[in-house]
CSV table of C-alpha atoms in Angstrom, one decimal:
chain,number,residue,atom,x,y,z
A,62,UNK,CA,-35.0,64.7,42.2
A,63,UNK,CA,-38.4,65.4,40.9
A,64,UNK,CA,-37.7,63.5,37.7
A,65,UNK,CA,-36.6,60.5,39.8
A,66,UNK,CA,-39.9,60.8,41.7
A,67,UNK,CA,-41.9,60.7,38.4
A,68,UNK,CA,-40.1,57.6,37.2
A,69,UNK,CA,-40.0,55.7,40.4
A,70,UNK,CA,-43.6,56.2,41.5
A,71,UNK,CA,-45.6,57.1,38.4
A,72,UNK,CA,-43.6,55.3,35.7
A,73,UNK,CA,-44.3,58.4,33.6
A,74,UNK,CA,-48.1,58.0,33.9
A,75,UNK,CA,-48.9,60.7,36.5
A,76,UNK,CA,-48.7,64.4,35.9
A,77,UNK,CA,-49.3,67.7,37.6
A,78,UNK,CA,-51.5,67.9,40.7
A,79,UNK,CA,-51.8,64.1,40.9
A,80,UNK,CA,-48.1,63.7,41.3
A,81,UNK,CA,-47.9,66.6,43.7
A,82,UNK,CA,-50.5,65.0,45.9
A,83,UNK,CA,-48.6,61.7,45.9
A,84,UNK,CA,-45.3,63.4,46.8
A,85,UNK,CA,-47.1,65.3,49.6
A,86,UNK,CA,-48.5,62.0,50.9
A,87,UNK,CA,-45.0,60.4,50.7
A,88,UNK,CA,-43.5,63.4,52.5
A,89,UNK,CA,-46.0,63.0,55.4
A,90,UNK,CA,-45.2,59.3,55.5
A,91,UNK,CA,-41.4,60.1,55.6
A,92,UNK,CA,-41.9,62.6,58.4
A,93,UNK,CA,-44.0,60.1,60.4
A,94,UNK,CA,-41.3,57.5,59.9
A,95,UNK,CA,-38.5,59.8,60.9
A,96,UNK,CA,-40.3,60.8,64.0
A,97,UNK,CA,-40.9,57.2,64.9
A,98,UNK,CA,-37.2,56.6,64.6
A,99,UNK,CA,-36.1,59.9,66.2
A,100,UNK,CA,-34.2,60.7,63.0
A,101,UNK,CA,-33.6,64.4,62.1
A,102,UNK,CA,-34.0,65.4,58.5
A,103,UNK,CA,-32.7,69.0,58.2
A,104,UNK,CA,-33.1,71.4,55.4
A,105,UNK,CA,-30.4,72.0,52.8
A,106,UNK,CA,-27.5,74.4,53.4
A,107,UNK,CA,-29.6,77.3,52.4
A,108,UNK,CA,-32.4,76.3,54.7
A,109,UNK,CA,-34.6,75.4,51.7
A,110,UNK,CA,-37.6,73.6,53.0
A,111,UNK,CA,-38.6,72.5,49.5
A,112,UNK,CA,-35.3,70.7,49.2
A,113,UNK,CA,-36.0,69.1,52.5
A,114,UNK,CA,-39.4,67.9,51.3
A,115,UNK,CA,-37.9,66.5,48.0
A,116,UNK,CA,-35.2,64.7,49.9
A,117,UNK,CA,-37.6,63.0,52.3
A,118,UNK,CA,-39.9,62.1,49.4
A,119,UNK,CA,-37.1,60.6,47.5
A,120,UNK,CA,-36.1,58.4,50.5
A,121,UNK,CA,-39.7,57.1,50.6
A,122,UNK,CA,-39.9,56.7,46.8
A,123,UNK,CA,-37.0,54.3,46.8
A,124,UNK,CA,-39.0,52.0,49.0
A,125,UNK,CA,-42.4,52.5,47.4
A,126,UNK,CA,-41.1,50.6,44.4
A,127,UNK,CA,-41.7,47.4,46.3
A,128,UNK,CA,-45.3,48.2,46.7
A,129,UNK,CA,-45.8,49.3,43.1
A,130,UNK,CA,-44.4,46.1,41.7
A,131,UNK,CA,-45.5,43.7,44.5
A,132,UNK,CA,-49.0,44.7,45.5
A,133,UNK,CA,-50.7,42.9,42.7
A,134,UNK,CA,-49.0,39.5,43.5
A,135,UNK,CA,-50.6,37.5,46.2
A,136,UNK,CA,-50.1,34.2,47.9
A,137,UNK,CA,-50.1,31.1,45.8
A,138,UNK,CA,-49.7,27.3,45.9
A,139,UNK,CA,-46.6,26.2,44.1
A,140,UNK,CA,-47.2,23.1,41.9
A,141,UNK,CA,-44.1,23.2,39.8
A,142,UNK,CA,-40.5,24.5,40.0
A,143,UNK,CA,-40.5,25.3,36.2
A,144,UNK,CA,-43.0,27.9,35.1
A,145,UNK,CA,-45.1,26.3,32.3
A,146,UNK,CA,-46.1,29.7,30.9
A,147,UNK,CA,-43.2,32.2,31.6
A,148,UNK,CA,-44.4,35.8,32.0
A,149,UNK,CA,-44.1,38.0,28.9
A,150,UNK,CA,-42.5,40.7,31.1
A,151,UNK,CA,-40.2,38.4,32.9
A,152,UNK,CA,-36.4,38.6,32.9
A,153,UNK,CA,-35.9,35.7,30.4
A,154,UNK,CA,-38.4,37.1,27.9
A,155,UNK,CA,-37.4,40.7,28.0
A,156,UNK,CA,-33.6,40.6,28.4
A,157,UNK,CA,-32.2,37.2,27.7
A,158,UNK,CA,-34.0,35.1,25.0
A,159,UNK,CA,-34.2,38.1,22.7
A,160,UNK,CA,-30.4,37.7,22.2
A,161,UNK,CA,-30.6,34.0,21.3
A,162,UNK,CA,-30.0,32.4,24.7
A,163,UNK,CA,-32.0,29.7,26.3
A,164,UNK,CA,-33.5,30.8,29.5
A,165,UNK,CA,-35.8,29.2,32.1
A,166,UNK,CA,-38.1,30.9,34.6
A,167,UNK,CA,-38.1,28.9,37.8
A,168,UNK,CA,-39.5,29.1,41.3
A,169,UNK,CA,-37.9,28.1,44.6
A,170,UNK,CA,-39.8,28.0,47.8
A,171,UNK,CA,-38.0,28.8,51.1
A,172,UNK,CA,-38.7,27.0,54.3
A,173,UNK,CA,-40.6,30.1,55.6
A,174,UNK,CA,-42.8,30.2,52.5
A,175,UNK,CA,-41.4,32.9,50.2
A,176,UNK,CA,-41.5,32.0,46.5
A,177,UNK,CA,-38.3,33.1,44.9
A,178,UNK,CA,-38.0,33.8,41.1
A,179,UNK,CA,-34.9,32.3,39.5
A,180,UNK,CA,-33.7,32.5,35.9
A,181,UNK,CA,-31.5,29.8,34.5
A,182,UNK,CA,-29.3,30.3,31.4
A,183,UNK,CA,-28.1,26.7,30.9
A,184,UNK,CA,-25.7,27.4,28.0
A,185,UNK,CA,-24.3,30.1,25.8
A,186,UNK,CA,-25.4,31.0,22.3
A,187,UNK,CA,-22.9,28.7,20.7
A,188,UNK,CA,-23.9,25.6,22.8
A,189,UNK,CA,-21.2,24.1,25.0
A,190,UNK,CA,-19.0,27.2,25.2
A,191,UNK,CA,-15.6,27.1,26.8
A,192,UNK,CA,-16.2,23.7,28.6
A,193,UNK,CA,-16.6,21.7,25.4
A,194,UNK,CA,-18.6,18.5,26.2
A,195,UNK,CA,-17.9,18.7,29.9
A,196,UNK,CA,-20.7,19.0,32.4
A,197,UNK,CA,-21.4,22.6,33.1
A,198,UNK,CA,-20.4,24.2,36.4
A,199,UNK,CA,-23.3,26.0,38.0
A,200,UNK,CA,-22.9,29.7,39.0
A,201,UNK,CA,-25.4,31.5,41.2
A,202,UNK,CA,-25.5,35.3,40.8
A,203,UNK,CA,-27.1,37.3,43.6
A,204,UNK,CA,-28.0,41.0,43.3
A,205,UNK,CA,-27.6,43.7,46.0
A,206,UNK,CA,-30.1,45.8,47.9
A,207,UNK,CA,-33.1,47.7,46.3
A,208,UNK,CA,-32.6,45.9,42.9
A,209,UNK,CA,-33.4,42.5,41.5
A,210,UNK,CA,-31.9,40.0,39.1
A,211,UNK,CA,-32.7,42.2,36.1
A,212,UNK,CA,-29.8,44.4,37.1
A,213,UNK,CA,-27.3,41.8,35.8
A,214,UNK,CA,-28.7,41.7,32.2
A,215,UNK,CA,-29.5,45.3,31.2
A,216,UNK,CA,-26.5,45.7,28.8
A,217,UNK,CA,-25.6,44.0,25.6
A,218,UNK,CA,-24.8,40.3,26.1
A,219,UNK,CA,-21.1,41.0,25.7
A,220,UNK,CA,-21.3,43.3,28.8
A,221,UNK,CA,-23.5,41.2,31.0
A,222,UNK,CA,-21.9,38.9,33.6
A,223,UNK,CA,-24.6,36.1,33.2
A,224,UNK,CA,-24.3,35.9,29.5
A,225,UNK,CA,-20.5,36.2,29.5
A,226,UNK,CA,-20.4,33.2,31.9
A,227,UNK,CA,-22.9,31.2,29.8
A,228,UNK,CA,-20.8,31.8,26.7
A,229,UNK,CA,-17.8,30.5,28.6
A,230,UNK,CA,-19.5,27.2,29.4
A,231,UNK,CA,-21.1,27.8,32.8
A,232,UNK,CA,-24.6,27.0,33.9
A,233,UNK,CA,-25.9,30.3,35.1
A,234,UNK,CA,-28.6,30.9,37.7
A,235,UNK,CA,-29.9,34.4,38.6
A,236,UNK,CA,-31.7,34.8,41.9
A,237,UNK,CA,-34.2,37.4,43.1
A,238,UNK,CA,-34.4,38.2,46.8
A,239,UNK,CA,-37.7,38.0,48.6
A,240,UNK,CA,-39.8,41.2,48.4
A,241,UNK,CA,-38.4,42.3,45.0
A,242,UNK,CA,-40.5,42.7,41.8
A,243,UNK,CA,-40.2,39.1,40.7
A,244,UNK,CA,-40.3,37.5,44.2
A,245,UNK,CA,-43.3,39.2,45.8
A,246,UNK,CA,-45.3,36.0,46.6
A,247,UNK,CA,-45.7,33.8,49.6
A,248,UNK,CA,-47.5,30.5,50.2
A,249,UNK,CA,-49.8,32.1,52.7
A,250,UNK,CA,-49.1,35.9,53.0
A,251,UNK,CA,-49.9,38.9,50.9
A,252,UNK,CA,-47.5,41.8,50.2
A,253,UNK,CA,-49.9,44.2,51.9
A,254,UNK,CA,-49.6,42.3,55.1
A,255,UNK,CA,-47.0,43.6,57.6
A,256,UNK,CA,-46.0,40.0,58.3
A,257,UNK,CA,-44.9,39.6,54.7
A,258,UNK,CA,-42.1,42.1,55.4
A,259,UNK,CA,-41.1,40.8,58.8
A,260,UNK,CA,-37.6,39.8,57.8
A,261,UNK,CA,-34.1,41.1,57.5
A,262,UNK,CA,-30.6,40.1,56.3
A,263,UNK,CA,-30.6,37.2,58.7
A,264,UNK,CA,-33.6,35.6,56.9
A,265,UNK,CA,-31.9,36.0,53.6
A,266,UNK,CA,-28.9,34.0,55.0
A,267,UNK,CA,-31.0,31.5,56.9
A,268,UNK,CA,-33.7,30.8,54.3
A,269,UNK,CA,-33.1,32.3,50.8
A,270,UNK,CA,-29.6,31.2,50.1
A,271,UNK,CA,-29.9,27.7,51.5
A,272,UNK,CA,-33.1,27.2,49.5
A,273,UNK,CA,-31.4,28.4,46.3
A,274,UNK,CA,-28.2,26.4,46.9
A,275,UNK,CA,-30.2,23.3,47.8
A,276,UNK,CA,-32.3,23.6,44.7
A,277,UNK,CA,-29.4,24.1,42.3
A,278,UNK,CA,-27.3,21.4,43.9
A,279,UNK,CA,-30.2,18.9,43.6
A,280,UNK,CA,-30.7,19.8,39.9
A,281,UNK,CA,-27.0,19.8,38.9
A,282,UNK,CA,-25.3,17.4,41.4
A,283,UNK,CA,-22.4,19.8,41.6
A,284,UNK,CA,-21.0,22.3,44.0
A,285,UNK,CA,-21.8,25.9,43.1
A,286,UNK,CA,-19.8,29.0,42.3
A,287,UNK,CA,-21.3,32.1,44.0
A,288,UNK,CA,-21.2,35.7,42.8
A,289,UNK,CA,-22.8,38.2,45.2
A,290,UNK,CA,-23.0,42.0,45.1
A,291,UNK,CA,-23.4,44.2,48.2
A,292,UNK,CA,-26.3,42.8,50.1
A,293,UNK,CA,-25.6,39.5,48.3
A,294,UNK,CA,-22.2,39.4,50.0
A,295,UNK,CA,-23.6,40.1,53.4
A,296,UNK,CA,-26.1,37.3,53.2
A,297,UNK,CA,-23.4,34.9,52.0
A,298,UNK,CA,-21.0,35.8,54.8
A,299,UNK,CA,-23.7,35.3,57.4
A,300,UNK,CA,-24.7,31.9,55.9
A,301,UNK,CA,-21.1,30.7,55.6
A,302,UNK,CA,-20.3,31.8,59.1
A,303,UNK,CA,-23.2,29.6,60.3
A,304,UNK,CA,-22.0,26.7,58.2
A,305,UNK,CA,-25.2,26.7,56.0
A,306,UNK,CA,-23.6,26.5,52.6
A,307,UNK,CA,-20.2,25.0,53.1
A,308,UNK,CA,-21.0,21.6,51.7
A,309,UNK,CA,-22.5,22.9,48.5
A,310,UNK,CA,-20.3,25.9,47.6
A,311,UNK,CA,-17.3,25.7,45.4
A,312,UNK,CA,-16.1,29.3,45.4
A,313,UNK,CA,-17.4,32.8,46.3
A,314,UNK,CA,-16.7,36.1,44.5
A,315,UNK,CA,-17.9,39.0,46.7
A,316,UNK,CA,-18.4,42.3,44.8
A,317,UNK,CA,-18.5,45.4,46.9
A,318,UNK,CA,-18.6,43.3,50.1
A,319,UNK,CA,-20.4,44.8,53.2
A,320,UNK,CA,-20.6,43.5,56.7
A,321,UNK,CA,-21.2,46.5,59.0
A,322,UNK,CA,-23.0,49.8,58.6
A,323,UNK,CA,-22.0,51.4,61.9
A,324,UNK,CA,-19.6,53.9,60.3
A,325,UNK,CA,-21.7,55.0,57.3
A,326,UNK,CA,-22.2,58.7,56.9
A,327,UNK,CA,-25.0,58.6,54.3
A,328,UNK,CA,-28.4,59.8,55.6
A,329,UNK,CA,-30.2,57.4,53.2
A,330,UNK,CA,-28.1,54.4,54.4
A,331,UNK,CA,-28.7,55.3,58.1
A,332,UNK,CA,-32.4,55.6,57.4
A,333,UNK,CA,-32.6,52.1,55.9
A,334,UNK,CA,-30.4,50.6,58.6
A,335,UNK,CA,-32.2,52.0,61.6
A,336,UNK,CA,-35.7,51.8,60.2
A,337,UNK,CA,-35.7,48.4,58.5
A,338,UNK,CA,-37.3,50.7,55.9
A,339,UNK,CA,-40.1,51.5,58.5
A,340,UNK,CA,-41.8,48.2,57.8
A,341,UNK,CA,-41.7,49.0,54.1
A,342,UNK,CA,-43.8,52.2,54.8
A,343,UNK,CA,-46.9,50.3,55.6
A,344,UNK,CA,-47.2,52.9,58.4
A,345,UNK,CA,-49.7,54.8,56.2
A,346,UNK,CA,-52.1,51.9,55.9
């Protein structure tokens, strides 16, 4: 647990007393959050209070990643959907082009002002791939909760779904949900404002997915295959049930689909479900 804390919060830069102070502060935040929600965090089976502290801190650390990666990115005015100077630490530069694939860093603005980062792999390493000279079929790949688009491309190309699909002749689009590392900007809000985090799964279905589908459809002129994982399946099911994507979607592959959390037994899942992550822990501000 402590090693997880070091990696998640300090990225291996903090040591000793400094890290202890941070964990203590996170523990206080977690206790405050749990009291606000009337949640009970008990000690472990042996009554170990230290284990209780680590467990609480770990819950908070999972969420604090949003602040670590997002706090330096503020509001912006979007002038182009294609980034003229792609970030050196972006998904394309760090995990895609290094293997010989073309990759574009794009930005899509939702109707409620969130600026979503999108990566496009327009073709495989061998050009047309499995479709020959045919027009490429677009595929949108949507990650799950507490991760971002990077999760799809962390293995070798032969083991990554986006690059496998690109090599088979598909036009691959990787999305990043609002509030994640690469989508932490808004046209008027800052990530350290509580209003920036005033959204839930409903907004992902109402704003994020329609914006992404509309953008890709306008660029390609084709209906879109959709691959969603976990939270990505929930957002899709909500959007489809409201008739928001039906005219632009060709098929949907739902990996580890989830619709309800009422029967979950995991303390961590209950915490996130009931708290809406305690407004991303801006309680301590």
